[in-house]
Short mmCIF file of N, CA and C and ligand atoms in Angstrom, two decimals:
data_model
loop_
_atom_site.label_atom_id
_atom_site.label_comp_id
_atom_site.label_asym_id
_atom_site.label_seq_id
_atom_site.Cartn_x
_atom_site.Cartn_y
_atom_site.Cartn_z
N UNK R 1 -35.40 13.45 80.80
CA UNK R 1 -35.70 13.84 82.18
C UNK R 1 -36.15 12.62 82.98
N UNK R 2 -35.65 12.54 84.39
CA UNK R 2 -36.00 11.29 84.90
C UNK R 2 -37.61 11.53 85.24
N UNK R 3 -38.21 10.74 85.01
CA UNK R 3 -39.82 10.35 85.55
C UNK R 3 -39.98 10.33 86.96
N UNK R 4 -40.77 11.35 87.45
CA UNK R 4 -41.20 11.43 88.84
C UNK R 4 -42.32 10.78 89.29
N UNK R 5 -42.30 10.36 90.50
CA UNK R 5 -43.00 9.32 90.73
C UNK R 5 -44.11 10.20 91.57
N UNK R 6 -45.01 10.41 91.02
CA UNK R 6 -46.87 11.20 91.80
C UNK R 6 -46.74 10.81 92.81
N UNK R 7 -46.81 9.73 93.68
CA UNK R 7 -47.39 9.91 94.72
C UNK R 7 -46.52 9.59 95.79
N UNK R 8 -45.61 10.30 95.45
CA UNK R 8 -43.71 10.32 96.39
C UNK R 8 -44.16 11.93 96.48
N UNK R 9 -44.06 12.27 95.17
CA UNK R 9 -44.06 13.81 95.07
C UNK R 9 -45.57 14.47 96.35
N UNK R 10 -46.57 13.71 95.85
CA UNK R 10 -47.92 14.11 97.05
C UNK R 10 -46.90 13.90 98.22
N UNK R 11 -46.60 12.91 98.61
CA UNK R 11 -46.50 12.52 99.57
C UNK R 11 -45.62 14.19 100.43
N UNK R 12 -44.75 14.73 99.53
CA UNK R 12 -43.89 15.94 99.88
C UNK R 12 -44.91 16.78 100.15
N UNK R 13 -45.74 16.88 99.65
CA UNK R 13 -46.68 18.36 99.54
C UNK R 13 -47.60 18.27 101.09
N UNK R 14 -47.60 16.86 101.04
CA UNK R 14 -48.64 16.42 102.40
C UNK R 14 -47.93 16.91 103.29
N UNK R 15 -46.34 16.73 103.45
CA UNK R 15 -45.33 16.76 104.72
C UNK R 15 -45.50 18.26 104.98
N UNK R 16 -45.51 19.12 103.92
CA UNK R 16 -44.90 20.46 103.83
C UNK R 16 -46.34 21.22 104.23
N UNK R 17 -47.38 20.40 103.89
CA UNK R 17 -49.20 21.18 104.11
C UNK R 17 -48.99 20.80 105.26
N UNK R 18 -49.06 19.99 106.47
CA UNK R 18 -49.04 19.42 107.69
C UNK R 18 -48.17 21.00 108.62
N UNK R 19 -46.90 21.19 107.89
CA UNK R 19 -46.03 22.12 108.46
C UNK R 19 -46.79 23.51 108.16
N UNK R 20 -47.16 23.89 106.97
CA UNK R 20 -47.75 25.17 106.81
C UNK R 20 -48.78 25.31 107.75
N UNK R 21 -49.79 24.56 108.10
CA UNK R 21 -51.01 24.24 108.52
C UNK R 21 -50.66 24.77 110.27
N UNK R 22 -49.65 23.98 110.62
CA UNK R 22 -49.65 24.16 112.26
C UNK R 22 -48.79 25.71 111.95
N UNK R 23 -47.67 26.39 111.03
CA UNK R 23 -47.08 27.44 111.06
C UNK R 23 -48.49 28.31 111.20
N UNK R 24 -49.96 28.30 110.35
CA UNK R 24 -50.65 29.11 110.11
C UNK R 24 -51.49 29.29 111.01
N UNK R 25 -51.14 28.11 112.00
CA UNK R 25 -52.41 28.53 113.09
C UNK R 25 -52.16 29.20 114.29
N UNK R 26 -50.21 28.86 113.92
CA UNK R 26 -49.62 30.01 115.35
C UNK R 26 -49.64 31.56 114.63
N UNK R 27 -49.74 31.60 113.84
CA UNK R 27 -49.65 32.74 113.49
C UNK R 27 -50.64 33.18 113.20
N UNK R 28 -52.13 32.47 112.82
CA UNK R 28 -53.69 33.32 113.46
C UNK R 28 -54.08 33.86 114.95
N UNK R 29 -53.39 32.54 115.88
CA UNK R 29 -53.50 33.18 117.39
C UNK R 29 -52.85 34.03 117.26
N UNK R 30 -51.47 34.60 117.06
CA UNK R 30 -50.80 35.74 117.03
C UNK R 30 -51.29 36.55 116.88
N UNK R 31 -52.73 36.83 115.29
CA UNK R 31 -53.09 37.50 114.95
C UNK R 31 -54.41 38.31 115.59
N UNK R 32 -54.70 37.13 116.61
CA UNK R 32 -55.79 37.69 117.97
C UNK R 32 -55.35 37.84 118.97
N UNK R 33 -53.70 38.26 119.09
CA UNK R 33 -53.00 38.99 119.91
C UNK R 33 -53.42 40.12 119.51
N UNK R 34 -52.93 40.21 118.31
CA UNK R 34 -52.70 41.85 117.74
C UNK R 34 -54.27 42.58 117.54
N UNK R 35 -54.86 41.82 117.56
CA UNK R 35 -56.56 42.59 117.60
C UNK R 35 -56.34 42.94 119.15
N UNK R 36 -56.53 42.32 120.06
CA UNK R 36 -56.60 42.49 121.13
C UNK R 36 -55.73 43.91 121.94
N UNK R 37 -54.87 44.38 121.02
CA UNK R 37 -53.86 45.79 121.09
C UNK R 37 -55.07 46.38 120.81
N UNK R 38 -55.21 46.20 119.44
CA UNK R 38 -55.91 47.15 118.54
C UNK R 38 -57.24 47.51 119.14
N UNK R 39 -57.89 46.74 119.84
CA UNK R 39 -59.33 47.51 120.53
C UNK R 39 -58.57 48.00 121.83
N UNK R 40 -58.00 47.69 122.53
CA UNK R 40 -56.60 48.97 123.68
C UNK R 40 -56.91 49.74 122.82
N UNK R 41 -56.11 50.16 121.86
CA UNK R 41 -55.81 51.47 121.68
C UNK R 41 -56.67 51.97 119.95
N UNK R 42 -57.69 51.31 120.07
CA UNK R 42 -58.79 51.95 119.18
C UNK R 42 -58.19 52.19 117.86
N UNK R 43 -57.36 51.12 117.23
CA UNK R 43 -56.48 50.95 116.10
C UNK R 43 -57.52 50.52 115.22
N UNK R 44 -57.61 50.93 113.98
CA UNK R 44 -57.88 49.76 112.60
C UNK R 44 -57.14 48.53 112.37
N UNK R 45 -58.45 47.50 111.95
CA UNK R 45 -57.86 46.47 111.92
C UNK R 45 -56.68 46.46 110.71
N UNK R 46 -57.32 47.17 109.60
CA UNK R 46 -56.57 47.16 108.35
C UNK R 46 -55.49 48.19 108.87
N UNK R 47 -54.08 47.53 108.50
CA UNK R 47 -52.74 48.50 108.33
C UNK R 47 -51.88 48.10 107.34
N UNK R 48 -52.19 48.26 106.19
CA UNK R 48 -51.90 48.67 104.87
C UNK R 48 -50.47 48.38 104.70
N UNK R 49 -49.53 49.63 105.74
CA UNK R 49 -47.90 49.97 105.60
C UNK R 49 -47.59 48.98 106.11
N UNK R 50 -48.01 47.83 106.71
CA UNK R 50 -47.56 46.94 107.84
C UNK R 50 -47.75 45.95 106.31
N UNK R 51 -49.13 45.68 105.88
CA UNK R 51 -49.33 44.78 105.22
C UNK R 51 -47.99 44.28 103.93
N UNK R 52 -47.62 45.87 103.35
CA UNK R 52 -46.35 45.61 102.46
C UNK R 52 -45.36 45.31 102.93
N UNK R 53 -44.90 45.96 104.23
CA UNK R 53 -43.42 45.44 104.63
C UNK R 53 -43.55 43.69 104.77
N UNK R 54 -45.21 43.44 105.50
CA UNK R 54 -44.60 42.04 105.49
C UNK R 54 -44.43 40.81 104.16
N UNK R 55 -45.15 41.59 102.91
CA UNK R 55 -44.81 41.35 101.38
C UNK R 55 -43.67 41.25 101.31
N UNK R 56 -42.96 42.53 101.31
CA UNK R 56 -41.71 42.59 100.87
C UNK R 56 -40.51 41.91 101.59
N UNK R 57 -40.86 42.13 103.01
CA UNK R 57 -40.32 40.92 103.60
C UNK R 57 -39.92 39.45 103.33
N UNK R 58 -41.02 39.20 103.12
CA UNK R 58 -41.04 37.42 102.78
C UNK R 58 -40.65 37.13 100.80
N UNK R 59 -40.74 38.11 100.52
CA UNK R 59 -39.86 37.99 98.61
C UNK R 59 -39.07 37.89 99.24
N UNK R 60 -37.77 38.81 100.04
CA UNK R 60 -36.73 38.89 100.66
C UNK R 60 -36.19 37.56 100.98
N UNK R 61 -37.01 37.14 101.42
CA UNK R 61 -36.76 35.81 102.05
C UNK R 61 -36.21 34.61 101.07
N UNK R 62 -37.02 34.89 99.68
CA UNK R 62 -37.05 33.82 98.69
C UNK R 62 -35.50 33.74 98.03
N UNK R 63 -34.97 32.44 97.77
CA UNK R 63 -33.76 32.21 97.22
C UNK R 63 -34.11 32.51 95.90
N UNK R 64 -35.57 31.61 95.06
CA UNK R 64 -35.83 32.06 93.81
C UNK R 64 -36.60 33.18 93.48
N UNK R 65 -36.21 34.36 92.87
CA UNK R 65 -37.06 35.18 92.57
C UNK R 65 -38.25 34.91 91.80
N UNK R 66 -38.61 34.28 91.16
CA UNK R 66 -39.64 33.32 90.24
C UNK R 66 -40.83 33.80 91.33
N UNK R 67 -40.37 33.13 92.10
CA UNK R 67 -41.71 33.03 92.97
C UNK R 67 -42.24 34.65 93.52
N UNK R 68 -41.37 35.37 93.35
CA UNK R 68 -42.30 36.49 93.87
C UNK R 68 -43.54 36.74 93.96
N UNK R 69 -44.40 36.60 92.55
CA UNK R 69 -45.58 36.75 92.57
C UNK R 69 -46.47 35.78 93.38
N UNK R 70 -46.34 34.97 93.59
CA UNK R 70 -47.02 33.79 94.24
C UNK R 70 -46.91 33.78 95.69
N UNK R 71 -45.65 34.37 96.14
CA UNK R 71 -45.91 34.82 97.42
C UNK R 71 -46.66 35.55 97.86
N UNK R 72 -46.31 37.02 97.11
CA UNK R 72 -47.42 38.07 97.21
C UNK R 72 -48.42 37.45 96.98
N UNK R 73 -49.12 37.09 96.28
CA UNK R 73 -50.86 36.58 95.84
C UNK R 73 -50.86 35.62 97.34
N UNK R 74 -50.31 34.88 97.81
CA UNK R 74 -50.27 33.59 98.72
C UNK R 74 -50.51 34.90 100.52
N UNK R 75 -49.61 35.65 100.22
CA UNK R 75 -50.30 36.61 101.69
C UNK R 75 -51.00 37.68 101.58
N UNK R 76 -51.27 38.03 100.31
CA UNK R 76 -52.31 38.92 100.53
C UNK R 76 -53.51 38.13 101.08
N UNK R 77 -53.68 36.67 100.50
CA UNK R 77 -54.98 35.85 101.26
C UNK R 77 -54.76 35.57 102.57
N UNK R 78 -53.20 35.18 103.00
CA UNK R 78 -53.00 34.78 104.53
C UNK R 78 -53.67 36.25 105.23
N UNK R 79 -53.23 37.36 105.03
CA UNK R 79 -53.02 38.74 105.69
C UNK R 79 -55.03 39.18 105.96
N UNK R 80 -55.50 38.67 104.40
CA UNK R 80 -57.36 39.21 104.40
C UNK R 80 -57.67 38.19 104.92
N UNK R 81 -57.03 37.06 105.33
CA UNK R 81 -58.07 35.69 106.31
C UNK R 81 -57.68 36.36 107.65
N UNK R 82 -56.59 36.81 107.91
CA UNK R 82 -56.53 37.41 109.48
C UNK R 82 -57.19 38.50 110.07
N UNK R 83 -57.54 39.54 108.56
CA UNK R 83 -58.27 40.69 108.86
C UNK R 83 -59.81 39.93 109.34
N UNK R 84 -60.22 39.26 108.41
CA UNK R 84 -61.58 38.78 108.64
C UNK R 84 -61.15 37.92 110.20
N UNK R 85 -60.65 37.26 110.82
CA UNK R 85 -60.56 36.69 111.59
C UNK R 85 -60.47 37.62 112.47
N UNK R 86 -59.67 38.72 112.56
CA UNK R 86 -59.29 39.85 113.87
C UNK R 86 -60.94 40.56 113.77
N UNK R 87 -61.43 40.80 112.80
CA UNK R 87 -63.17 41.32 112.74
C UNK R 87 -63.91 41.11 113.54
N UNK R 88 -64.34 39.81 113.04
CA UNK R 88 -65.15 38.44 113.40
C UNK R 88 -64.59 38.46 115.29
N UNK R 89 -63.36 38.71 115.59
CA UNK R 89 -62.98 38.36 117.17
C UNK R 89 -63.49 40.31 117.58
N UNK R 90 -63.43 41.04 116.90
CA UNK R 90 -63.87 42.20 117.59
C UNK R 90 -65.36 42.60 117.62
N UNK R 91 -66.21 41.78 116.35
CA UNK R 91 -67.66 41.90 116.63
C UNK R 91 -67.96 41.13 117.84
N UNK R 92 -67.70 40.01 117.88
CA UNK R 92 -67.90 39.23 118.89
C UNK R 92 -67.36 39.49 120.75
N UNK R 93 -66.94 40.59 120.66
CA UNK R 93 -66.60 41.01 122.63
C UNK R 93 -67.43 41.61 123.14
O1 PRE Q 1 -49.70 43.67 112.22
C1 PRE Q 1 -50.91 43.89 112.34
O2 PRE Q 1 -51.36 45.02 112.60
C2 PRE Q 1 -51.87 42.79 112.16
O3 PRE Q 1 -53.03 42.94 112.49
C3 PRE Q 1 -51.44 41.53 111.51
C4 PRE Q 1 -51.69 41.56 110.01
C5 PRE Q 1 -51.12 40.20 109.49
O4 PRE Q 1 -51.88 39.25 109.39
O5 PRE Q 1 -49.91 40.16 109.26
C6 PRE Q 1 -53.16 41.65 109.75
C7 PRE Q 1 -53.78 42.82 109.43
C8 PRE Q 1 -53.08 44.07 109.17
O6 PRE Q 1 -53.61 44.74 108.07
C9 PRE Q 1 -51.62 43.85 109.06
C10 PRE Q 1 -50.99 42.70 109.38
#
């Protein structure tokens, strides 16, 4: 097997954390869009049926199935950092 060179390989993970990082922060403001419905119309923050489609969604997405699990485990934390974040923006009005 050819020998990979560490800190070529960091160097990928840095490029790809840089991209996740700004993807995750449009998609927390997004996520204090969607609070901002939710006290309108006196919604729970937690929505469960929403939470799986967007699971199953994003496996969907994956070329390798391998990864399934790691996705799932990877948004159930994105999905409970937004709940706590949509909270935290509705204690605070
Ligand atoms: O779609 C919503 O209702 C949201 O509040 C967004 C979101 C998410 O981060 O994707 C967060 C909390 C809900 O439980 C479901 C999904």
């Amino acid at each position: 097997m050819e020998k990979l060179d560490l800190s070529k390989t960091r160097e990928e993970i840095d490029k790809i954390d840089k991209e996740i990082t700004s993807l995750l922060e449009k998609r927390l403001t997004i996520a204090l869009d969607v609070a901002k419905y939710k006290i309108q119309d006196n919604m729970d923050v937690l929505d469960s049926d929403r939470e799986r489609q967007v699971i199953e969604k994003c496996i969907g997405y994956l070329k390798n199935e391998k990864y399934a699990e790691s996705i799932e485990k990877i948004y159930i934390q994105i999905m409970d950092a937004s709940k706590e974040m949509q909270k935290e923006y509705i204690k605070n009005i």
